[in-house]
PDB file of C-alpha atoms in Angstrom:
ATOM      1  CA  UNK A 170     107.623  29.213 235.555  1.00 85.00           C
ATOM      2  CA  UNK A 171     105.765  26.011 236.716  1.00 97.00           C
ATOM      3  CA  UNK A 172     103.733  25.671 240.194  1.00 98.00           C
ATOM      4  CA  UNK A 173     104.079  22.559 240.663  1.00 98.00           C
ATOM      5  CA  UNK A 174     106.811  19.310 240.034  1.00 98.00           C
ATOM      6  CA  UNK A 175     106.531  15.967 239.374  1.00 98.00           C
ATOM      7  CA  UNK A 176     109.839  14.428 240.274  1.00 98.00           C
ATOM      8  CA  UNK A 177     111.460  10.913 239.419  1.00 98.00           C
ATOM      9  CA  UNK A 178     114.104   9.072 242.386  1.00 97.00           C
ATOM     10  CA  UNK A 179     116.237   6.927 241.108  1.00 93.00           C
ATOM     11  CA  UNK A 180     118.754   8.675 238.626  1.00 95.00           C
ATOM     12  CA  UNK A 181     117.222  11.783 239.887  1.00 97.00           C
ATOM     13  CA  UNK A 182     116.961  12.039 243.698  1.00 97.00           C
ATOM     14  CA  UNK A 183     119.542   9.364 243.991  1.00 96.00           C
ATOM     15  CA  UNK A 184     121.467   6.103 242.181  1.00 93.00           C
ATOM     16  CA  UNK A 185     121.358   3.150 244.531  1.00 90.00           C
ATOM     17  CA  UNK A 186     122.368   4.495 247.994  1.00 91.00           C
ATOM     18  CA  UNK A 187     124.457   7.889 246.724  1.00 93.00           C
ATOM     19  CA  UNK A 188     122.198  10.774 247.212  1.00 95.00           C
ATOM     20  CA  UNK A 189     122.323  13.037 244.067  1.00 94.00           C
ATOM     21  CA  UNK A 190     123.379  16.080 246.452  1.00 88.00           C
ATOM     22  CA  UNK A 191     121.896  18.907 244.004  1.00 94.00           C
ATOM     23  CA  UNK A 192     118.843  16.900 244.238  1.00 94.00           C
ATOM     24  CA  UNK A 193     118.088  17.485 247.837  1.00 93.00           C
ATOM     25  CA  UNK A 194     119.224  21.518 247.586  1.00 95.00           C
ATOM     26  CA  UNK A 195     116.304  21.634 244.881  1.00 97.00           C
ATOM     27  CA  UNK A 196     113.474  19.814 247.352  1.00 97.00           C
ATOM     28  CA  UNK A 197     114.834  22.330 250.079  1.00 96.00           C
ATOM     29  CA  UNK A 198     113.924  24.988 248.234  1.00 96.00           C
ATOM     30  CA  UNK A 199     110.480  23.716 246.870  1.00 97.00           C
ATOM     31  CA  UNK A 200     109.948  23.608 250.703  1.00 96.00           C
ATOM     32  CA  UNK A 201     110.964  26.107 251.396  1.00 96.00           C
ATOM     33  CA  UNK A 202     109.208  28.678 248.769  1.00 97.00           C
ATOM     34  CA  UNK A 203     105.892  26.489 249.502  1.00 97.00           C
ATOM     35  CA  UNK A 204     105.796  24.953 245.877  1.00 98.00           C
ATOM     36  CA  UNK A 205     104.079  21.621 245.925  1.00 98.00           C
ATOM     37  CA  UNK A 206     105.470  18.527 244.102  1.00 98.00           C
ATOM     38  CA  UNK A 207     104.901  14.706 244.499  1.00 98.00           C
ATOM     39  CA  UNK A 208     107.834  12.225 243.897  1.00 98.00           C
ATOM     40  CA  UNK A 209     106.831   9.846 241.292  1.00 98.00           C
ATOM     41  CA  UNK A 210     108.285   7.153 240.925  1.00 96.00           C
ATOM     42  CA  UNK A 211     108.158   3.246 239.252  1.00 95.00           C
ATOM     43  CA  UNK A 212     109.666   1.856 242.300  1.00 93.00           C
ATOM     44  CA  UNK A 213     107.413  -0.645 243.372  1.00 95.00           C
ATOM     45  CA  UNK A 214     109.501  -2.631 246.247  1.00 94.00           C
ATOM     46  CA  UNK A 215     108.561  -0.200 248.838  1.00 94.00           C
ATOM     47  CA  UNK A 216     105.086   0.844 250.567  1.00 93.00           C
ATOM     48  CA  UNK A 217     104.507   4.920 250.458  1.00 95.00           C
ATOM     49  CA  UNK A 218     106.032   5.264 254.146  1.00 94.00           C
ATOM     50  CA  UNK A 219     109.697   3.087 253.463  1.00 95.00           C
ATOM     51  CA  UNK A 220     109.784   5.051 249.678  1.00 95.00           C
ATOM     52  CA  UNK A 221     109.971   8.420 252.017  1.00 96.00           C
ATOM     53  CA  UNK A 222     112.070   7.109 254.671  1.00 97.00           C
ATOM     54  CA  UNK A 223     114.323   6.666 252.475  1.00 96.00           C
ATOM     55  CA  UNK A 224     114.826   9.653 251.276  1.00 96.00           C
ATOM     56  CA  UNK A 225     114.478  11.142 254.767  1.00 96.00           C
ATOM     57  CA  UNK A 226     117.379   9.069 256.026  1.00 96.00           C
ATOM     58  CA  UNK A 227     119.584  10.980 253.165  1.00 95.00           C
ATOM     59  CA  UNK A 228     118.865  14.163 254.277  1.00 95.00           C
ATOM     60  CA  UNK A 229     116.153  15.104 252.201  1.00 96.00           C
ATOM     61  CA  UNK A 230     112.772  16.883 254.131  1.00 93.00           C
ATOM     62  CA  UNK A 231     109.974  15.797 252.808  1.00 96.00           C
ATOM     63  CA  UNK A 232     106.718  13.777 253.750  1.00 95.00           C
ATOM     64  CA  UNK A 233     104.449  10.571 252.714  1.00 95.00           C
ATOM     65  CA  UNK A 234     101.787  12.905 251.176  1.00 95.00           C
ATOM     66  CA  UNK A 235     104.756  14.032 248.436  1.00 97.00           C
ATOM     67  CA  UNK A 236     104.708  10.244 247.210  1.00 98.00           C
ATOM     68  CA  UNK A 237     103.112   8.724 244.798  1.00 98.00           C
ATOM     69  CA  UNK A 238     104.638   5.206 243.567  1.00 97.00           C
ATOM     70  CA  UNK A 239     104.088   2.461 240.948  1.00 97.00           C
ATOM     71  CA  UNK A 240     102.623   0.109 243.825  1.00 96.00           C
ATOM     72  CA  UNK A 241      99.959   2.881 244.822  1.00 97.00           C
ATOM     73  CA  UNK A 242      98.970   3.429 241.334  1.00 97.00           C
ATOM     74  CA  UNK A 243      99.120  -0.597 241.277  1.00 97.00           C
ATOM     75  CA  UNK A 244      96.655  -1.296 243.942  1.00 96.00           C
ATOM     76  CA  UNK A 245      94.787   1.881 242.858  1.00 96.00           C
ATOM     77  CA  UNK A 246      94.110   0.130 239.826  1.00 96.00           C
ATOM     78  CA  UNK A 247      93.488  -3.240 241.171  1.00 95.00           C
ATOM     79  CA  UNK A 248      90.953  -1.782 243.740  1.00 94.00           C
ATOM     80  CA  UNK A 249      89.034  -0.531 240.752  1.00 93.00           C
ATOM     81  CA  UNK A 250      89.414  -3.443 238.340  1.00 94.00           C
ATOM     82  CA  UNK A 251      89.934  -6.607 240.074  1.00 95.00           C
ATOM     83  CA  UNK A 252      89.194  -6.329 243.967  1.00 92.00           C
ATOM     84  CA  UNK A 253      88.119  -9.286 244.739  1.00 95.00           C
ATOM     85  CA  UNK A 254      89.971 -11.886 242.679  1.00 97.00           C
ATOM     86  CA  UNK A 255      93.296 -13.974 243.464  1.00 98.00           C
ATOM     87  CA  UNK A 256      96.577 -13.031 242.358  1.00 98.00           C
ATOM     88  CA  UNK A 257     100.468 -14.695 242.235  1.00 98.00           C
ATOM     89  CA  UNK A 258     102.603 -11.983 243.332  1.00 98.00           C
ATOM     90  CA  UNK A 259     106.270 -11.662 242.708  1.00 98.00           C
ATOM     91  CA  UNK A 260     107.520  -9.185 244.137  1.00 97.00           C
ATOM     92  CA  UNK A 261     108.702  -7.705 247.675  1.00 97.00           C
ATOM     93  CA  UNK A 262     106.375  -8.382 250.964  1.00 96.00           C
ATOM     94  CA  UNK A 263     105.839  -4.549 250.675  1.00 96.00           C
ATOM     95  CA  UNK A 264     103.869  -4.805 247.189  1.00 97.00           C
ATOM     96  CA  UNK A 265     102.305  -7.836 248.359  1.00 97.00           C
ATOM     97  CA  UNK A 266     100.753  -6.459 251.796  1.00 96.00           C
ATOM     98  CA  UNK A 267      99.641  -3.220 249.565  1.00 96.00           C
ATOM     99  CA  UNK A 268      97.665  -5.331 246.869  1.00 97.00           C
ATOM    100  CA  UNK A 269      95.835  -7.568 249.644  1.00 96.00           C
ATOM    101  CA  UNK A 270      94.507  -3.839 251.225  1.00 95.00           C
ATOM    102  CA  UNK A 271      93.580  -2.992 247.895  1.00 95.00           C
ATOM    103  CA  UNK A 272      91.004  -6.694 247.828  1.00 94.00           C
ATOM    104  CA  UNK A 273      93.032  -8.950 246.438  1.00 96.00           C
ATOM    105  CA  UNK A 274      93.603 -12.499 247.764  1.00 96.00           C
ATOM    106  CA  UNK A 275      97.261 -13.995 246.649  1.00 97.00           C
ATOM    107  CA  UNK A 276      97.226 -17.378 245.948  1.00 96.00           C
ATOM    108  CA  UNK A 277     100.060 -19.607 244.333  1.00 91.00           C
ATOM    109  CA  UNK A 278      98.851 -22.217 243.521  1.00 90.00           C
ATOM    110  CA  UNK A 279      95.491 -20.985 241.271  1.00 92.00           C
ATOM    111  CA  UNK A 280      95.146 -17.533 240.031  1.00 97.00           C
ATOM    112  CA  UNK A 281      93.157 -14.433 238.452  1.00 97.00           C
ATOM    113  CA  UNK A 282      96.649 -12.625 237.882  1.00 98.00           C
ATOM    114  CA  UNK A 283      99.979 -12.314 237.479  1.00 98.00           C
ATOM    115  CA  UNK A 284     101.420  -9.411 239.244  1.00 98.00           C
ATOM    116  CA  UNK A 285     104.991  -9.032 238.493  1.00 98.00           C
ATOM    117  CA  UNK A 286     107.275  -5.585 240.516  1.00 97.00           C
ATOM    118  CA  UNK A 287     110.961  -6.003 240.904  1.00 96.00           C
ATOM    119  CA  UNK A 288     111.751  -8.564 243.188  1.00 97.00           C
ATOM    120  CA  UNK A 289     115.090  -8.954 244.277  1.00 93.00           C
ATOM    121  CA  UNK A 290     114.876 -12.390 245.033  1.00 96.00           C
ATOM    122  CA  UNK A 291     113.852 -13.621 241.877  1.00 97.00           C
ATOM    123  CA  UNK A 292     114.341 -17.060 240.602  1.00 97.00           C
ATOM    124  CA  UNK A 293     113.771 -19.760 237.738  1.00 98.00           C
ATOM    125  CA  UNK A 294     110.838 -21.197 240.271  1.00 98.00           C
ATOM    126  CA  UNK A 295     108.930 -18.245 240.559  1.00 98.00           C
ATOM    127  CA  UNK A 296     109.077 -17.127 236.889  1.00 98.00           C
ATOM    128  CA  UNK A 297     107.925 -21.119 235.839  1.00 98.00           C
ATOM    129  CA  UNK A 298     105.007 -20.847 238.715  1.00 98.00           C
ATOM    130  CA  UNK A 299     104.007 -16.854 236.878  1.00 98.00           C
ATOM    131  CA  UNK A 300     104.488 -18.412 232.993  1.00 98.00           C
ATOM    132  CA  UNK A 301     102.442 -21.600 233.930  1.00 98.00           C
ATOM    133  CA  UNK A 302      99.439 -19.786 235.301  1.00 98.00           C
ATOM    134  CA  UNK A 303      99.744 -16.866 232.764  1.00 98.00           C
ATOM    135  CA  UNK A 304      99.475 -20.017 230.226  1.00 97.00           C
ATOM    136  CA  UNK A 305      96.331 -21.200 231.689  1.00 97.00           C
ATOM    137  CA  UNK A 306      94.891 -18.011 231.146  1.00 97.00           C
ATOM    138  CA  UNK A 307      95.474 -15.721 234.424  1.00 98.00           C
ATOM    139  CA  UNK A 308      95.699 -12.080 233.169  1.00 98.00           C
ATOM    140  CA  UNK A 309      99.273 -10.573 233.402  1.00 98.00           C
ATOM    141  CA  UNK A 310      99.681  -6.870 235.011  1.00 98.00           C
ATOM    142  CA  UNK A 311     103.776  -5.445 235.310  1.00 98.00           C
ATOM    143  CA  UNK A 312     103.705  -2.640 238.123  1.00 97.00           C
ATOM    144  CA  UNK A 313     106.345  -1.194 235.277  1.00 95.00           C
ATOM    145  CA  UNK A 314     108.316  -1.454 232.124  1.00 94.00           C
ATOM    146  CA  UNK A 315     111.791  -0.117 233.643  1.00 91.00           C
ATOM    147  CA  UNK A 316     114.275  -2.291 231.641  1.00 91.00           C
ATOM    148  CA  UNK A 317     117.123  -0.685 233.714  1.00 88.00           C
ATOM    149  CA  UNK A 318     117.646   1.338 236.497  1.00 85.00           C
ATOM    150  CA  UNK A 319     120.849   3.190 237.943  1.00 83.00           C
ATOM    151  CA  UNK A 320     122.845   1.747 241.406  1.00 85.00           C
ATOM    152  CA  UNK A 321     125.754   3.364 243.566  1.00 86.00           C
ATOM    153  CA  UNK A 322     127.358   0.337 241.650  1.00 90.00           C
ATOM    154  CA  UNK A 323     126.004   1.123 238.090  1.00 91.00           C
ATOM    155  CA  UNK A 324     123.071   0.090 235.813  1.00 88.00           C
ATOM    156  CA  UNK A 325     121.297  -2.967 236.825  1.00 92.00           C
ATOM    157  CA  UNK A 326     118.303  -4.579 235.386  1.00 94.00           C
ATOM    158  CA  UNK A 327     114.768  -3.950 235.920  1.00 94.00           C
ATOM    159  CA  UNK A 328     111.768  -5.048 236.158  1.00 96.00           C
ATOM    160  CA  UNK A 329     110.933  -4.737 232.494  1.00 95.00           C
ATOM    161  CA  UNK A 330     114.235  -6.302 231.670  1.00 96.00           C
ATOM    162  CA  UNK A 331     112.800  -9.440 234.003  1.00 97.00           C
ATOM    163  CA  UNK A 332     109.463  -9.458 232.428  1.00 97.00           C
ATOM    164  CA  UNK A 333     110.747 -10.242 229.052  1.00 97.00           C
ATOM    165  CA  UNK A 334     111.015 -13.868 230.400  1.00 98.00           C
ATOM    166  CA  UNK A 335     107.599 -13.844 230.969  1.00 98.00           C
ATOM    167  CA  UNK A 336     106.321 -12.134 227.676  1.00 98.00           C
ATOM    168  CA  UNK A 337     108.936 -14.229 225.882  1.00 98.00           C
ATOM    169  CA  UNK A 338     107.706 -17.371 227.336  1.00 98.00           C
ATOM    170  CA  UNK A 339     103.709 -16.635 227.311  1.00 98.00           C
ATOM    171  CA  UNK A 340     103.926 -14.285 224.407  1.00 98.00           C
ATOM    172  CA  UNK A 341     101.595 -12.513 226.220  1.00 98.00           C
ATOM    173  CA  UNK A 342     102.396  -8.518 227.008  1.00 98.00           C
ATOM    174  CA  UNK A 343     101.569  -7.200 230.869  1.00 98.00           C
ATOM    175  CA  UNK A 344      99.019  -4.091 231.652  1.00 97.00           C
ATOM    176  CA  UNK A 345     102.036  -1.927 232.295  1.00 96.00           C
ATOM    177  CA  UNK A 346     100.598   0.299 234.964  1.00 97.00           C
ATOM    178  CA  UNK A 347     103.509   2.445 235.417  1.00 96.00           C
ATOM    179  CA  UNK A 348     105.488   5.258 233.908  1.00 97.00           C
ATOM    180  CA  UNK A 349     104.769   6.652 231.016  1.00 96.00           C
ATOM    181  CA  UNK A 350     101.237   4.962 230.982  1.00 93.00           C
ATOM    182  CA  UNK A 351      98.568   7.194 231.871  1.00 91.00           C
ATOM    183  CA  UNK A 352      97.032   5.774 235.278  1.00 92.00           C
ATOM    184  CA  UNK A 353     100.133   5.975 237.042  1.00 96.00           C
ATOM    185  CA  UNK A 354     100.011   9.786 235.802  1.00 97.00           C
ATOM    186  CA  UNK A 355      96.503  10.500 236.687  1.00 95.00           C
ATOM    187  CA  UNK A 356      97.181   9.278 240.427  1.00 96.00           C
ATOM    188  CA  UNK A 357      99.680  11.319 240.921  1.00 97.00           C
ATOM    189  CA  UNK A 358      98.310  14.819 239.369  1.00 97.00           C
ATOM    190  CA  UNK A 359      95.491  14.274 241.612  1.00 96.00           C
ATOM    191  CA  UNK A 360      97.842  14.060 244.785  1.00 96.00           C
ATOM    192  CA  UNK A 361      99.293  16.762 243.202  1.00 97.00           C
ATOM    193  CA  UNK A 362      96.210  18.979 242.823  1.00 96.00           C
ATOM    194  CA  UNK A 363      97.128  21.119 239.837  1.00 97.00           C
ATOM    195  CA  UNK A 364      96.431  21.316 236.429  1.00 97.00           C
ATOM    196  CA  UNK A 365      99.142  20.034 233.735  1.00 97.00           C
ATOM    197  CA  UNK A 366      99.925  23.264 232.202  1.00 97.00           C
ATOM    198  CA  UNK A 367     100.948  24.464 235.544  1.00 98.00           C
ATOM    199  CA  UNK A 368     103.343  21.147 236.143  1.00 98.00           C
ATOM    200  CA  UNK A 369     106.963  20.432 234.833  1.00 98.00           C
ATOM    201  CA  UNK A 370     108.220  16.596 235.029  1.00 98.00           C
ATOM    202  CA  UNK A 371     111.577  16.037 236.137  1.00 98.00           C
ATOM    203  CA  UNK A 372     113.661  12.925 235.223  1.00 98.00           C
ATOM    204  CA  UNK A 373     116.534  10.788 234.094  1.00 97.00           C
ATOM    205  CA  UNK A 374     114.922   8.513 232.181  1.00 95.00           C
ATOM    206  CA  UNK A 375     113.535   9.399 228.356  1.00 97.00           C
ATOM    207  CA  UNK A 376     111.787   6.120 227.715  1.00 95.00           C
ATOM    208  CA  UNK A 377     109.270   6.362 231.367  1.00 95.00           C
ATOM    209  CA  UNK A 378     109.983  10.239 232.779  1.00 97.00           C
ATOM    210  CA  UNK A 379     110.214  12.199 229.803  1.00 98.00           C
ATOM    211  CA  UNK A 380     107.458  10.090 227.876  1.00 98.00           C
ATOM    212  CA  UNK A 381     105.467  10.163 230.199  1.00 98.00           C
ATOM    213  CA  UNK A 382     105.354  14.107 230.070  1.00 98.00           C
ATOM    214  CA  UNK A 383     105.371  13.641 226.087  1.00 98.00           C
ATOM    215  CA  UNK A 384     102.274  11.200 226.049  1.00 96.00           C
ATOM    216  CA  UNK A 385     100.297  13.409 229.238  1.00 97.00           C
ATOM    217  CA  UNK A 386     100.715  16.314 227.806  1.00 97.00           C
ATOM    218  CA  UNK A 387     103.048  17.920 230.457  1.00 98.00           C
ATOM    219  CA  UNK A 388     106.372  19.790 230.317  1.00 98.00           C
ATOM    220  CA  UNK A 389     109.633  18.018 230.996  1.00 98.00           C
ATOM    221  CA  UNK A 390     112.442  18.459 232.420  1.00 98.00           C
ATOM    222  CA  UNK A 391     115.337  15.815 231.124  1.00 98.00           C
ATOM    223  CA  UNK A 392     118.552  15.686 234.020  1.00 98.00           C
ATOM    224  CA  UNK A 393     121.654  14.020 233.224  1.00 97.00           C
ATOM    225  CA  UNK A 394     122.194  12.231 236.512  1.00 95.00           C
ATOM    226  CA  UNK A 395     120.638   8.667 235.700  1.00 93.00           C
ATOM    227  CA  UNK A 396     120.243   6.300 232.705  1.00 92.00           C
ATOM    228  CA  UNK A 397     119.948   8.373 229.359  1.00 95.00           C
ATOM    229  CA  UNK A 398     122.669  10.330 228.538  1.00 96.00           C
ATOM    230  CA  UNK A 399     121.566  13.591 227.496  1.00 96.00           C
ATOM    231  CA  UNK A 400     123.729  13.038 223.694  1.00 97.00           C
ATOM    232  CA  UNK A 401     121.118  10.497 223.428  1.00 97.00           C
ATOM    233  CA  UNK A 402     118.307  12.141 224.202  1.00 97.00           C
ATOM    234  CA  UNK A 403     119.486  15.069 222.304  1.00 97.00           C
ATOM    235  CA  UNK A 404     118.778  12.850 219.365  1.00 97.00           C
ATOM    236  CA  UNK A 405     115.235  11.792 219.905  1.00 97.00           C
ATOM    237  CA  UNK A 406     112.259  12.712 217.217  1.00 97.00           C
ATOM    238  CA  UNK A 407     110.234  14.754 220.075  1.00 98.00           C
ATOM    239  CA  UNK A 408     112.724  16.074 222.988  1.00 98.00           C
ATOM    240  CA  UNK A 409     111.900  17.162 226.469  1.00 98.00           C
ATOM    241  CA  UNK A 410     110.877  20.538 226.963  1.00 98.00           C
ATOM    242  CA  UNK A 411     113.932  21.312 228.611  1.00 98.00           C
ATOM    243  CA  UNK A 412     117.173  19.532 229.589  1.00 98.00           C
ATOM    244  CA  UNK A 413     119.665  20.045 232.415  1.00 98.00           C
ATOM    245  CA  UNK A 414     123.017  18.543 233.511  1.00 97.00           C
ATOM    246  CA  UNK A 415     121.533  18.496 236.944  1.00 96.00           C
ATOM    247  CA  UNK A 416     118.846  20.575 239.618  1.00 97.00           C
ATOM    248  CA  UNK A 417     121.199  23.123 240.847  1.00 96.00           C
ATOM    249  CA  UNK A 418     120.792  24.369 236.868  1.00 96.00           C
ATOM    250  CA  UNK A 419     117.119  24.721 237.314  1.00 97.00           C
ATOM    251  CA  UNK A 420     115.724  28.018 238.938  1.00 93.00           C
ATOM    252  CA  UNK A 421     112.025  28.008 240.811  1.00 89.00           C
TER     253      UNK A 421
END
C-alpha cells in the first residue's frame, strides 16, 4: 500500500530498554523487501550514531542513514536561522556537541538562546540560569513538546512536561521544532526521498506521531504499544488513517 515509512521509537520500537519484539520483525521485513523508511523520532539526548546503536544493540538491523531525530532537525534549523550566535543549552553533551557543529557558540553566562531537550540531569539551577536569560530577552527554542514518554518502568515525564517551568515562569512559549511541527517533518521526508502520498507514519503517540501525519498531510498509522491508548484515540475529532494493536497486524 505505502512505499515508504516513517516510524516513531519510543512506544513504538521500544519503551525504555524492552524492545517492542513485533517491532523489530516489521524493520526485518522492510529490509528485507527493500522498502525504505527513516526512524523519526523527538528523542533529542542522543547524536544520529548512539540513536541507532541503540536499536542495533536490541537486535534490530538497521543503519544511521534510517535516522532522522529531533536534535538533527534542531541543528538543521539552527544552521539556517541562528549559526553564529550563543546559546544556553540544557540538555545532554550529545545535543550540545551537535548544535556547536551546526555554528553555535554555548555560553552560560550571556545568551542569544535558550535551547531546552530532555536532560536527565535537570535541576532548579539550570532552569533559574534558562528563565533568567529567557527574561532578558534570549529567544527560547524546545527541541520538542513530548509531555510524556513511555519507560520499561512506565510513563515518565518529558521534555514538554519540563518546559512548562520555563513557559510558566517567562510566559514565553518555545519554537517547538519537533514532532508534529513541520521542520522536523520536512527533514525527514527528504532523508526519506519520497513523496507523502506514497508514505504511512507509524506511532504511539496521537498528540506528536499521529498529528504530525494529520497536520503534513500524510497517512497514519496509530499502534497501541506506547502512550495513547487506542480507546482514546478512538475518540478524537480527526483519527489516524489506520490503527493497530501492534506491527505484526500490519502487512507490507
Amino acid at each position: 500500500m505505502y512505499k515508504g515509512y516513517l516510524i516513531d521509537l519510543d512506544g513504538t520500537m521500544y519503551n525504555g530498554s524492552e524492545l517492542i519484539e513485533t517491532a523489530r520483525g516489521f524493520v526485518s521485513e522492510l529490509e528485507r523487501k527493500g522498502i525504505p523508511y527513516v526512524f523519526l523520532t523527538n528523542n533529542a539526548t542522543k547524536s544520529q550514531a548512539e540513536a541507532v546503536q541503540k536499536l542495533i544493540a536490541m537486535g534490530v538491523e538497521t543503519s544511521p542513514e534510517n535516522m532522522y531525530t529531533s536534535a538533527m532537525a534542531t541543528a538543521a534549523y539552527i544552521s539556517t536561522h541562528h549559526r553564529g550566535a550563543s546559546a544556553y543549552v540544557i540538555g545532554t553533551s550529545s545535543l550540545k556537541s551537535m548544535l556547536q557543529d551546526a555554528g553555535l557558540t554555548l555560553s552560560e553566562d550571556e545568551a542569544d538562546i535558550v535551547i531546552m531537550g530532555l536532560d536527565p540531569d535537570i535541576d532548579y539551577a539550570k532552569l533559574k540560569r534558562a528563565a533568567l536569560l529567557i527574561g532578558k530577552g534570549a529567544g527560547f527554542i524546545a527541541t520538542n513538546p513530548d509531555r510524556r514518554f513511555p519507560t520499561e518502568e512506565g510513563i515518565v515525564p518529558g521534555n514538554g512536561a519540563l518546559q512548562q517551568v520555563l513557559i510558566e515562569t517567562t510566559g514565553v512559549e518555545p519554537v517547538i521544532i519537533g514532532k508534529p511541527n513541520e521542520f522536523i517533518l520536512e527533514g525527514a521526508m527528504a532523508q526519506l526521498k519520497l513523496e507523502k502520498h506514497e508514505v504511512a507514519l507509524i506511532g504511539d503517540n496521537y498528540d506528536t506521531d499521529i498529528m504530525t501525519g494529520i497536520n503534513g498531510g500524510i497517512d497514519t498509522i496509530h499502534v497501541d504499544t506506547g502512550v495513547s491508548p487506542a480507546e482514546e484515540v478512538l475518540k478524537k475529532d480527526v483519527l489516524p488513517t489506520h490503527t493497530i494493536n501492534n506491527l505484526s497486524e500490519w502487512s507490507i
